[in-house]
Short mmCIF file of C-alpha atoms and ligand atoms in Angstrom, two decimals:
data_model
loop_
_atom_site.label_atom_id
_atom_site.label_comp_id
_atom_site.label_asym_id
_atom_site.label_seq_id
_atom_site.Cartn_x
_atom_site.Cartn_y
_atom_site.Cartn_z
CA MET P 1 -1.98 -5.09 91.65
CA SER P 2 -0.85 -4.05 88.27
CA ARG P 3 -0.24 -6.47 85.20
CA THR P 4 2.75 -6.14 83.90
CA ALA P 5 4.22 -6.61 80.54
CA THR P 6 7.53 -7.44 78.92
CA VAL P 7 8.50 -6.39 75.65
CA VAL P 8 11.83 -7.43 73.83
CA GLY P 9 13.65 -5.57 71.64
CA SER P 10 13.35 -1.44 71.17
CA GLY P 11 13.25 -0.58 67.89
CA PRO P 12 10.01 1.44 66.72
CA ASN P 13 7.55 -1.41 66.83
CA GLY P 14 8.94 -2.73 70.48
CA LEU P 15 8.82 1.07 71.67
CA ALA P 16 5.31 1.39 70.32
CA ALA P 17 4.03 -1.45 71.60
CA ALA P 18 5.85 -0.46 75.34
CA LEU P 19 3.62 2.73 75.16
CA ALA P 20 0.83 1.44 74.15
CA LEU P 21 0.82 -0.60 77.48
CA ALA P 22 1.52 1.47 79.73
CA ARG P 23 -0.57 4.05 78.31
CA ALA P 24 -3.01 1.42 79.27
CA GLY P 25 -1.74 1.06 82.85
CA LEU P 26 0.90 -1.57 82.62
CA GLU P 27 3.70 -2.23 84.33
CA VAL P 28 6.36 -2.13 81.24
CA THR P 29 10.22 -3.46 81.20
CA VAL P 30 11.87 -3.52 77.81
CA LEU P 31 14.76 -5.00 76.93
CA GLU P 32 17.12 -4.32 74.52
CA ALA P 33 20.70 -6.21 73.76
CA ALA P 34 21.96 -3.03 71.84
CA ASP P 35 23.51 -0.58 73.97
CA GLU P 36 21.29 2.01 72.65
CA ILE P 37 17.39 2.07 71.54
CA GLY P 38 15.85 2.17 68.41
CA GLY P 39 16.83 -0.20 65.98
CA GLY P 40 16.20 0.50 63.09
CA THR P 41 15.77 3.98 64.37
CA ARG P 42 19.29 4.76 65.76
CA SER P 43 21.42 8.03 64.32
CA HIS P 44 25.29 8.46 65.07
CA ARG P 45 28.13 10.44 63.74
CA PRO P 46 30.45 7.61 62.56
CA PHE P 47 32.99 10.56 60.73
CA THR P 48 36.74 11.07 62.26
CA SER P 49 36.56 13.70 59.55
CA ALA P 50 34.20 15.81 60.21
CA ASP P 51 31.21 15.90 63.00
CA LEU P 52 28.58 14.48 60.49
CA LEU P 53 24.99 13.27 62.18
CA VAL P 54 23.93 10.47 59.64
CA ASP P 55 20.98 7.86 60.36
CA HIS P 56 22.24 4.53 60.95
CA CYS P 57 19.35 3.16 59.32
CA ALA P 58 15.56 4.24 58.41
CA GLY P 59 15.90 8.67 56.90
CA PHE P 60 13.04 8.93 55.44
CA HIS P 61 9.39 9.01 56.90
CA PRO P 62 6.54 9.33 54.57
CA MET P 63 4.73 6.37 56.43
CA ALA P 64 5.59 7.02 60.12
CA VAL P 65 4.02 11.30 60.02
CA GLY P 66 0.77 10.68 61.62
CA SER P 67 1.08 6.95 62.19
CA PRO P 68 -1.43 6.11 65.26
CA ALA P 69 1.80 4.17 66.96
CA LEU P 70 3.68 7.64 66.80
CA GLY P 71 0.33 9.85 68.15
CA ASP P 72 1.71 12.47 70.07
CA LEU P 73 5.26 12.58 70.18
CA GLN P 74 6.11 16.00 69.06
CA ASN P 75 5.33 17.40 72.87
CA TYR P 76 8.08 14.85 73.34
CA GLY P 77 10.32 16.75 71.05
CA LEU P 78 9.88 15.23 68.00
CA LYS P 79 9.82 17.30 64.76
CA TRP P 80 9.24 16.71 61.29
CA VAL P 81 11.06 18.48 58.49
CA TRP P 82 10.88 18.35 54.75
CA PRO P 83 13.15 18.74 52.03
CA GLU P 84 11.96 21.31 48.96
CA ILE P 85 12.10 18.10 47.23
CA ASP P 86 10.98 14.69 48.73
CA CYS P 87 12.31 12.20 45.85
CA ALA P 88 14.47 12.57 42.62
CA HIS P 89 15.49 10.24 40.49
CA PRO P 90 18.48 11.49 38.31
CA LEU P 91 18.52 9.76 34.67
CA VAL P 92 21.68 9.76 31.96
CA ASP P 93 21.64 12.25 29.54
CA ASP P 94 18.03 13.52 30.36
CA ALA P 95 16.25 15.39 32.89
CA ALA P 96 15.59 13.78 36.64
CA GLY P 97 11.76 12.74 37.06
CA LEU P 98 10.73 14.44 40.48
CA LEU P 99 8.40 13.67 43.27
CA HIS P 100 7.38 16.28 45.32
CA ARG P 101 4.16 15.74 48.50
CA SER P 102 1.72 18.01 45.87
CA VAL P 103 -0.11 15.56 43.74
CA GLU P 104 -0.38 18.31 40.83
CA LYS P 105 3.65 19.25 41.04
CA THR P 106 4.47 16.22 40.23
CA ALA P 107 1.89 15.70 37.27
CA THR P 108 2.88 19.18 35.73
CA GLY P 109 6.78 17.85 35.81
CA LEU P 110 5.96 14.80 34.17
CA GLY P 111 4.64 15.91 30.88
CA SER P 112 2.05 13.54 29.17
CA ASP P 113 2.29 11.26 32.07
CA GLY P 114 0.56 14.08 34.38
CA ARG P 115 -2.51 13.34 34.04
CA ARG P 116 -2.30 9.21 34.42
CA TRP P 117 0.26 10.08 37.47
CA LYS P 118 -2.43 12.05 39.25
CA ARG P 119 -5.60 9.69 37.83
CA VAL P 120 -3.24 6.47 40.15
CA PHE P 121 -2.30 8.65 42.94
CA GLY P 122 -4.32 11.30 43.29
CA TYR P 123 -7.52 10.01 44.82
CA PRO P 124 -5.73 7.53 47.33
CA SER P 125 -3.30 10.06 48.35
CA SER P 126 -6.33 12.90 49.07
CA ARG P 127 -7.96 10.31 51.02
CA TYR P 128 -5.04 8.77 52.76
CA GLY P 129 -6.31 9.54 56.42
CA LYS P 130 -8.79 7.13 55.72
CA LEU P 131 -7.03 4.83 53.85
CA SER P 132 -4.72 4.08 56.15
CA THR P 133 -6.60 2.90 58.77
CA ASP P 134 -7.04 -0.28 56.65
CA LEU P 135 -3.43 -0.45 55.46
CA LEU P 136 -1.76 0.14 58.42
CA GLY P 137 -3.97 -2.34 60.30
CA PRO P 138 -3.66 -5.85 60.60
CA VAL P 139 -4.35 -6.44 56.92
CA VAL P 140 -6.32 -9.39 57.76
CA HIS P 141 -9.03 -7.64 58.98
CA VAL P 142 -13.04 -6.01 58.21
CA PRO P 143 -11.57 -3.02 56.04
CA ARG P 144 -13.27 0.04 57.67
CA HIS P 145 -13.14 1.83 54.23
CA PRO P 146 -13.68 -1.21 51.71
CA TRP P 147 -14.41 0.33 48.20
CA LEU P 148 -11.39 2.97 49.18
CA LEU P 149 -9.33 -0.43 49.85
CA ALA P 150 -10.33 -1.95 47.42
CA ARG P 151 -9.34 0.75 44.63
CA PHE P 152 -6.40 1.38 45.99
CA GLY P 153 -5.53 -2.14 46.37
CA ALA P 154 -6.46 -3.34 42.97
CA PRO P 155 -3.55 -2.51 41.36
CA THR P 156 -1.49 -2.86 44.04
CA ALA P 157 -2.04 -6.94 42.81
CA LEU P 158 -0.32 -6.08 39.50
CA PRO P 159 3.92 -6.70 38.99
CA ALA P 160 5.48 -3.28 39.49
CA ALA P 161 7.31 -3.98 35.80
CA THR P 162 3.55 -3.90 34.24
CA LEU P 163 2.01 -1.31 35.97
CA ALA P 164 5.11 1.45 34.94
CA ARG P 165 3.87 0.63 31.16
CA LEU P 166 1.14 2.81 32.13
CA PHE P 167 3.22 5.68 32.12
CA THR P 168 5.64 6.48 28.17
CA THR P 169 8.01 9.05 30.10
CA PRO P 170 10.91 7.22 31.78
CA GLN P 171 10.89 9.96 34.36
CA ALA P 172 7.52 8.68 35.50
CA ARG P 173 8.30 4.96 34.58
CA ALA P 174 11.60 5.84 36.55
CA LEU P 175 10.11 7.28 39.68
CA TRP P 176 7.25 4.46 39.79
CA ILE P 177 9.98 1.26 39.71
CA GLY P 178 12.07 3.12 41.99
CA ALA P 179 9.78 3.54 44.45
CA ALA P 180 8.21 -0.29 44.10
CA ALA P 181 12.22 -1.02 44.70
CA HIS P 182 11.50 -0.18 47.95
CA ALA P 183 10.12 -3.37 48.44
CA MET P 184 13.38 -5.43 47.12
CA ARG P 185 11.78 -8.11 45.02
CA PRO P 186 11.51 -9.58 41.53
CA LEU P 187 9.48 -6.09 40.05
CA THR P 188 8.09 -8.77 37.66
CA GLU P 189 6.33 -10.77 40.54
CA VAL P 190 2.51 -10.13 41.46
CA PHE P 191 2.03 -7.51 44.26
CA SER P 192 5.56 -6.13 43.73
CA SER P 193 3.60 -2.93 43.48
CA ALA P 194 2.45 -2.80 46.98
CA ILE P 195 5.18 -1.14 48.89
CA GLY P 196 5.52 1.43 46.07
CA ALA P 197 1.79 2.42 46.03
CA GLY P 198 2.08 2.68 50.31
CA ILE P 199 4.58 5.10 50.15
CA LEU P 200 3.73 7.13 47.08
CA THR P 201 0.31 7.22 48.06
CA ALA P 202 1.32 8.27 51.93
CA GLY P 203 4.58 10.15 50.40
CA HIS P 204 1.74 12.43 48.10
CA HIS P 205 -0.20 12.93 51.56
CA ASN P 206 2.36 13.33 54.11
CA GLY P 207 5.75 14.25 52.24
CA TRP P 208 8.78 12.64 52.58
CA PRO P 209 10.29 14.28 55.71
CA VAL P 210 13.18 13.20 58.24
CA ALA P 211 12.99 13.49 61.63
CA GLU P 212 14.94 16.97 62.62
CA GLY P 213 18.12 16.53 65.23
CA GLY P 214 18.10 12.13 63.04
CA THR P 215 16.04 9.65 62.87
CA SER P 216 17.01 8.52 66.53
CA ALA P 217 14.67 11.45 67.58
CA ILE P 218 11.83 9.09 67.48
CA SER P 219 12.84 6.65 69.65
CA GLN P 220 14.01 9.79 71.89
CA ALA P 221 10.92 10.84 71.97
CA MET P 222 9.14 7.55 72.11
CA HIS P 223 11.72 7.04 75.16
CA HIS P 224 10.82 10.18 77.00
CA ALA P 225 6.97 9.09 76.58
CA LEU P 226 7.62 5.80 78.29
CA LEU P 227 9.40 7.42 81.26
CA ASP P 228 6.50 9.47 81.92
CA HIS P 229 4.32 6.29 81.95
CA GLY P 230 6.67 4.57 84.49
CA ALA P 231 8.39 2.08 82.25
CA SER P 232 11.56 0.82 81.85
CA VAL P 233 14.10 0.25 79.84
CA GLN P 234 16.69 -1.84 79.90
CA THR P 235 20.08 -1.40 77.42
CA GLY P 236 22.91 -4.12 76.95
CA THR P 237 20.26 -7.34 77.68
CA THR P 238 19.84 -10.27 75.03
CA VAL P 239 16.91 -12.44 75.80
CA THR P 240 18.13 -15.56 74.20
CA SER P 241 15.87 -18.09 76.24
CA ARG P 242 12.75 -18.63 78.54
CA ALA P 243 14.85 -18.12 81.30
CA ASP P 244 16.19 -14.72 80.59
CA LEU P 245 12.38 -13.21 80.32
CA PRO P 246 11.00 -11.96 83.40
CA THR P 247 7.50 -13.32 84.23
CA ALA P 248 5.02 -11.25 83.17
CA ASP P 249 1.42 -11.29 82.03
CA VAL P 250 2.50 -10.28 78.49
CA THR P 251 5.49 -10.80 76.93
CA LEU P 252 6.10 -8.82 73.06
CA PHE P 253 8.83 -9.56 70.68
CA ASP P 254 9.85 -7.43 68.77
CA THR P 255 12.24 -9.77 66.72
CA SER P 256 12.43 -12.02 64.05
CA PRO P 257 10.08 -15.14 64.22
CA THR P 258 13.40 -16.65 64.16
CA ALA P 259 14.20 -15.58 67.87
CA VAL P 260 11.30 -16.23 69.19
CA THR P 261 11.28 -19.62 68.12
CA SER P 262 14.78 -20.55 69.56
CA ILE P 263 14.01 -17.88 72.82
CA LEU P 264 10.25 -20.09 73.89
CA GLY P 265 11.67 -23.10 72.16
CA GLU P 266 9.45 -26.22 72.81
CA ALA P 267 6.75 -23.43 74.46
CA LEU P 268 5.89 -22.41 71.59
CA PRO P 269 3.26 -24.45 69.47
CA SER P 270 4.25 -27.13 66.81
CA ALA P 271 2.22 -25.49 64.59
CA THR P 272 4.15 -21.91 64.96
CA ARG P 273 7.90 -23.45 65.21
CA ARG P 274 6.40 -25.05 61.25
CA SER P 275 5.21 -21.50 60.10
CA TYR P 276 7.58 -19.33 61.61
CA GLY P 277 10.31 -22.02 60.19
CA ARG P 278 9.79 -21.44 56.82
CA PHE P 279 9.44 -17.81 57.19
CA GLN P 280 11.47 -16.51 54.37
CA TYR P 281 14.01 -13.92 54.87
CA GLY P 282 14.56 -11.10 52.00
CA PRO P 283 18.41 -9.46 50.10
CA ALA P 284 20.28 -7.34 52.11
CA ALA P 285 21.63 -3.54 51.71
CA PHE P 286 25.30 -2.93 51.47
CA LYS P 287 25.30 0.52 53.03
CA VAL P 288 27.62 3.62 52.56
CA ASP P 289 27.95 6.96 54.46
CA ILE P 290 29.77 9.52 52.74
CA ALA P 291 31.21 12.62 53.76
CA VAL P 292 31.28 15.01 51.10
CA ARG P 293 32.41 18.15 50.49
CA GLY P 294 30.46 20.52 48.91
CA GLY P 295 27.17 18.55 47.86
CA VAL P 296 27.01 15.71 45.17
CA PRO P 297 27.73 17.29 41.76
CA TRP P 298 24.89 15.92 40.26
CA SER P 299 24.30 16.46 36.80
CA ASP P 300 20.47 18.07 37.33
CA PRO P 301 21.06 20.17 39.76
CA ARG P 302 17.77 20.11 41.09
CA VAL P 303 18.81 16.79 42.27
CA ALA P 304 20.48 18.62 45.33
CA LYS P 305 17.36 19.84 46.66
CA ALA P 306 15.92 15.99 47.31
CA GLY P 307 15.82 14.47 50.44
CA THR P 308 15.43 11.35 49.20
CA VAL P 309 17.34 9.90 45.23
CA HIS P 310 17.02 7.25 43.46
CA VAL P 311 19.86 5.94 41.61
CA GLY P 312 19.35 3.24 39.56
CA GLY P 313 18.82 4.76 35.87
CA SER P 314 15.90 3.66 33.81
CA ALA P 315 13.01 1.64 35.11
CA ASP P 316 14.44 -1.52 32.79
CA GLU P 317 18.03 -1.49 34.98
CA ILE P 318 15.89 -1.46 37.80
CA VAL P 319 14.15 -4.11 36.86
CA THR P 320 17.03 -5.64 36.09
CA ALA P 321 19.27 -4.99 39.12
CA GLU P 322 16.40 -5.85 41.61
CA ALA P 323 16.15 -9.41 39.57
CA ASP P 324 19.74 -9.91 40.14
CA VAL P 325 19.80 -9.73 43.49
CA ALA P 326 16.77 -11.70 44.48
CA ALA P 327 18.33 -14.56 42.09
CA GLY P 328 21.45 -13.81 44.44
CA ARG P 329 23.78 -11.98 41.91
CA MET P 330 25.38 -9.14 42.52
CA PRO P 331 23.98 -6.58 39.85
CA ASP P 332 26.32 -4.95 37.01
CA ARG P 333 24.35 -1.61 37.49
CA PRO P 334 23.09 -1.72 41.28
CA PHE P 335 20.08 -0.06 42.71
CA VAL P 336 21.32 2.59 45.36
CA LEU P 337 19.12 4.64 47.35
CA VAL P 338 20.25 7.82 48.57
CA GLY P 339 19.87 10.04 51.50
CA GLN P 340 20.33 14.04 51.52
CA GLN P 341 18.84 14.22 54.81
CA TYR P 342 20.82 17.30 55.50
CA VAL P 343 18.94 19.32 52.73
CA ALA P 344 15.68 19.37 55.02
CA ASP P 345 18.21 19.26 58.32
CA PRO P 346 21.05 21.74 58.27
CA GLN P 347 22.39 20.79 61.61
CA ARG P 348 23.55 17.74 60.17
CA ALA P 349 26.34 18.75 58.14
CA ASP P 350 29.59 20.02 59.07
CA GLY P 351 30.11 24.00 57.49
CA ASP P 352 30.29 22.70 54.18
CA VAL P 353 30.96 18.83 54.42
CA VAL P 354 27.47 17.12 54.29
CA PRO P 355 26.69 13.46 54.85
CA VAL P 356 25.30 11.51 52.42
CA TYR P 357 23.91 8.04 52.91
CA ALA P 358 23.85 5.43 50.24
CA TYR P 359 22.66 1.72 50.70
CA ALA P 360 22.88 -0.54 47.46
CA HIS P 361 20.58 -3.76 47.49
CA VAL P 362 22.52 -6.62 47.19
CA PRO P 363 22.45 -10.52 47.85
CA ALA P 364 21.53 -11.61 51.28
CA GLY P 365 25.49 -12.04 53.43
CA LEU P 366 27.14 -10.68 50.45
CA ASP P 367 30.06 -10.18 51.87
CA ILE P 368 32.28 -8.65 49.56
CA ASP P 369 33.28 -4.70 49.78
CA ILE P 370 31.22 -3.10 47.07
CA THR P 371 32.18 0.59 48.39
CA GLU P 372 33.67 1.67 44.92
CA ALA P 373 30.94 -0.09 42.90
CA VAL P 374 28.47 2.55 44.87
CA ILE P 375 30.05 5.47 44.41
CA GLU P 376 30.98 4.70 40.60
CA ARG P 377 26.94 3.93 40.16
CA MET P 378 26.59 7.79 41.70
CA GLU P 379 28.73 8.94 39.44
CA GLN P 380 27.53 8.01 36.48
CA PHE P 381 24.15 10.81 37.43
CA ALA P 382 27.01 12.94 39.18
CA PRO P 383 30.50 13.06 37.52
CA GLY P 384 33.06 14.60 39.75
CA LEU P 385 31.84 12.91 43.01
CA ARG P 386 34.50 10.88 43.70
CA SER P 387 36.93 14.37 43.89
CA ARG P 388 34.61 15.60 46.52
CA VAL P 389 34.83 12.38 48.69
CA ILE P 390 36.53 13.22 52.44
CA GLU P 391 35.62 9.89 53.67
CA THR P 392 33.55 6.66 54.07
CA VAL P 393 32.04 4.78 56.50
CA THR P 394 30.60 0.79 55.08
CA THR P 395 27.89 -0.95 56.80
CA THR P 396 27.73 -4.69 55.12
CA PRO P 397 25.02 -6.97 55.16
CA ASN P 398 26.99 -8.96 58.02
CA SER P 399 27.32 -5.69 59.88
CA PHE P 400 23.82 -4.85 59.81
CA SER P 401 23.11 -8.46 61.45
CA ALA P 402 25.79 -7.82 64.20
CA GLY P 403 24.23 -4.56 65.49
CA ASN P 404 20.89 -5.61 64.91
CA ALA P 405 19.50 -9.52 65.12
CA ASN P 406 16.18 -8.89 63.10
CA PHE P 407 18.05 -8.03 60.41
CA VAL P 408 19.10 -11.65 59.43
CA ASP P 409 22.18 -11.47 56.79
CA GLY P 410 21.23 -8.20 56.14
CA ASP P 411 17.70 -8.11 55.54
CA ILE P 412 16.81 -4.30 56.43
CA LEU P 413 13.09 -5.58 56.01
CA CYS P 414 13.64 -8.39 58.57
CA GLY P 415 11.62 -11.24 55.98
CA ALA P 416 10.91 -11.06 52.15
CA SER P 417 8.20 -8.98 51.26
CA SER P 418 6.53 -11.68 48.97
CA PRO P 419 2.57 -11.87 48.92
CA THR P 420 1.86 -14.36 51.75
CA GLN P 421 4.19 -12.89 54.08
CA LEU P 422 3.34 -9.05 53.22
CA LEU P 423 -0.02 -10.08 53.50
CA LEU P 424 -0.32 -12.76 56.80
CA GLY P 425 2.82 -12.15 58.25
CA PRO P 426 4.90 -15.23 59.29
CA ARG P 427 1.93 -16.96 60.99
CA PRO P 428 -1.26 -16.94 58.66
CA GLY P 429 -4.18 -17.23 60.43
CA ARG P 430 -6.57 -14.94 61.58
CA ASP P 431 -3.75 -13.39 63.82
CA PRO P 432 -0.48 -12.31 62.71
CA TYR P 433 0.11 -11.19 66.24
CA ARG P 434 -0.15 -14.13 68.49
CA THR P 435 2.72 -16.81 68.69
CA GLY P 436 0.04 -19.17 70.19
CA THR P 437 1.82 -19.19 73.46
CA PRO P 438 -0.82 -17.91 75.39
CA GLY P 439 0.33 -13.97 76.53
CA HIS P 440 2.73 -14.41 73.89
CA TYR P 441 2.99 -11.86 70.89
CA LEU P 442 5.14 -11.15 67.60
CA CYS P 443 5.29 -7.27 67.42
CA SER P 444 8.21 -6.47 64.86
CA ALA P 445 8.29 -5.59 60.81
CA ALA P 446 7.79 -9.57 60.40
CA ALA P 447 4.08 -8.86 61.26
CA PRO P 448 1.79 -6.59 59.49
CA PRO P 449 1.98 -4.04 58.22
CA GLY P 450 5.20 -4.89 57.49
CA PRO P 451 9.00 -2.81 57.85
CA GLY P 452 8.90 0.96 58.11
CA ALA P 453 9.41 2.97 61.13
CA HIS P 454 5.77 3.77 61.56
CA GLY P 455 5.55 1.50 64.95
CA MET P 456 1.81 -0.04 63.68
CA ALA P 457 2.96 -3.96 64.05
CA GLY P 458 3.95 -2.62 67.74
CA LEU P 459 0.82 -1.07 68.53
CA ASN P 460 -1.42 -3.88 66.65
CA ALA P 461 -0.20 -6.35 68.61
CA ALA P 462 -0.07 -4.24 71.67
CA ARG P 463 -4.19 -3.99 71.30
CA ARG P 464 -4.51 -7.65 70.76
CA ALA P 465 -2.34 -8.27 73.67
CA LEU P 466 -4.58 -5.90 75.86
CA HIS P 467 -8.13 -7.19 74.43
CA ASP P 468 -6.74 -10.80 75.43
CA LEU P 469 -5.55 -9.65 78.53
CA ASN P 470 -9.31 -7.83 78.93
CA ARG P 471 -11.12 -11.27 78.34
CA HIS P 472 -9.26 -13.07 81.17
C1 FAD M 501 20.10 1.38 55.90
C2 FAD M 501 18.32 1.16 56.05
C3 FAD M 501 17.72 2.31 55.78
C4 FAD M 501 16.14 1.81 55.63
N1 FAD M 501 15.78 3.00 55.68
C5 FAD M 501 13.73 3.33 56.09
C6 FAD M 501 13.68 4.21 55.78
O1 FAD M 501 13.66 5.81 55.49
N2 FAD M 501 11.59 4.88 56.35
C7 FAD M 501 11.57 3.88 56.88
O2 FAD M 501 10.32 3.76 57.54
N3 FAD M 501 12.19 2.43 57.15
C8 FAD M 501 13.46 2.46 57.02
N4 FAD M 501 14.37 1.33 57.15
C9 FAD M 501 13.07 0.13 57.67
C10 FAD M 501 13.36 0.25 59.23
O3 FAD M 501 14.11 0.79 59.80
C11 FAD M 501 12.59 -1.04 59.90
O4 FAD M 501 11.46 -1.14 59.15
C12 FAD M 501 12.04 -0.75 61.23
O5 FAD M 501 13.01 0.17 62.18
C13 FAD M 501 11.55 -1.94 61.97
O6 FAD M 501 11.54 -1.75 63.07
P1 FAD M 501 11.05 -3.15 63.93
O7 FAD M 501 10.69 -2.24 65.83
O8 FAD M 501 10.36 -4.07 63.43
O9 FAD M 501 12.42 -3.73 64.39
P2 FAD M 501 13.99 -2.99 64.70
O10 FAD M 501 14.28 -1.36 64.52
O11 FAD M 501 14.54 -4.08 63.63
O12 FAD M 501 14.69 -3.48 65.89
C14 FAD M 501 14.56 -4.57 66.76
C15 FAD M 501 15.29 -4.24 67.85
O13 FAD M 501 15.29 -5.78 68.88
C16 FAD M 501 16.60 -5.76 69.20
N5 FAD M 501 15.99 -7.64 69.61
C17 FAD M 501 16.66 -8.50 68.60
N6 FAD M 501 16.56 -9.60 69.21
C18 FAD M 501 16.56 -9.25 70.45
C19 FAD M 501 16.63 -10.15 72.18
N7 FAD M 501 16.75 -11.06 71.52
N8 FAD M 501 17.39 -9.70 72.57
C20 FAD M 501 16.92 -8.08 73.29
N9 FAD M 501 16.62 -6.90 71.91
C21 FAD M 501 16.68 -8.02 70.72
C22 FAD M 501 17.59 -4.95 68.33
O14 FAD M 501 18.55 -4.86 68.98
C23 FAD M 501 16.90 -3.85 68.34
O15 FAD M 501 17.12 -3.02 68.42
C24 FAD M 501 15.51 1.04 57.02
C25 FAD M 501 16.49 0.07 57.59
C26 FAD M 501 17.72 -0.14 57.36
C27 FAD M 501 18.69 -0.64 58.28
#
């Protein structure tokens, strides 16, 4: 009789776990609460005034390209496409900082900081292929490339604001702090450099591409691969208790640790319940999708060629904004991540009307409408934007959590990226994936290596489950 697996949740981690288990010959069932698979890797057409394709959550994929969890998805229709400029950071009354896949080209644009940028990011990014096996694995493990990891890891222990002092030009400082701000935590704290260093290093190796036809192309390709391996996927099925779980040899949860506690209840060892009870969630996102006629009129026209745009002003402004958010205050000048995916994937636009995706970092659970503040912040770097806006669609922190239970109070990372949680996940110990209930594993972004559409928590958890299964 073949062995069976249930995966709760069909985000990229759940699908990656399901795929690894199905490829190992298990009979896999995926149960998804939403009416559509994909979790943070979905796309939709939310506007009434134009037919624009928009990524609901994840848009840019420096960590997903080449991820072992996504493997051969190009055989199932996934195609990566790159913008001319990977990321731009506009500044008031100054030229924007521009990030290219090539470290050399980026350094050339950074003037007196060029050599230093190359020194920080050149070595790790040229060896990213090797480094990624350690970075994307369970963090507590025997590294395969200890010296490379140590050389990469030592600076990441520093506060991002301290590392910013390496640079003197406003462009290099802003580019660095803008990337570090993806961590959504105070940039003056230790280890706040980790996520920024990871995405810049991966980005200098892989670029910051988008998925052709929308980020949902990632989950669709995984779905096709799963069907090819005989797995079944049921949408519209919320698991709330053990009674909802089919009997299976292994069960993996692409959910928050909080959901695992409420589903498994008393079946979860009390030590795990305590650890999961202490798990902390981070700030939220407030997203505004904007239909813009003729594109955003950036003051520095080169910004129009970038896929990702960090709208946050100077490095110091971003440090202040992230500190406010972490303290539960709405910043006067929020940090806004802008996506111009259509630059790489023109089919997302409708004639001269283009979809611009913008989300601000805000305090958890914020329940006021800040659409105007987001547009106002963009206007500071793109005067005249407002007159080109033909429609906006907002996703508040509460609507993020209503559409995906993993985004607790709008926390799009499914857990605060504090040093302990980033390194160890929600259950300190040798294995962040085992829940302590035999045969039951956590496989979501709450487990290492953390957030992103790379699927690696799913693959790592599936490997752990297969290892345990094969011992019995
Ligand atoms: C606005 C935004 C922008 C982002 N930008 C990027 C980006 O550019 N690049 C990037 O790499 N990442 C980005 N991310 C983060 C990325 O989307 C997530 O880190 C990633 O989706 C996490 O994958 P996951 O599989 O762990 O969980 P999720 O993708 O959150 O999926 C979890 C799934 O489980 C389902 N589920 C939960 N509980 C249950 C239950 N009890 N029963 C059944 N089903 C359940 C949910 O409905 C959901 O479908 C962004 C996220 C957001 C919201």
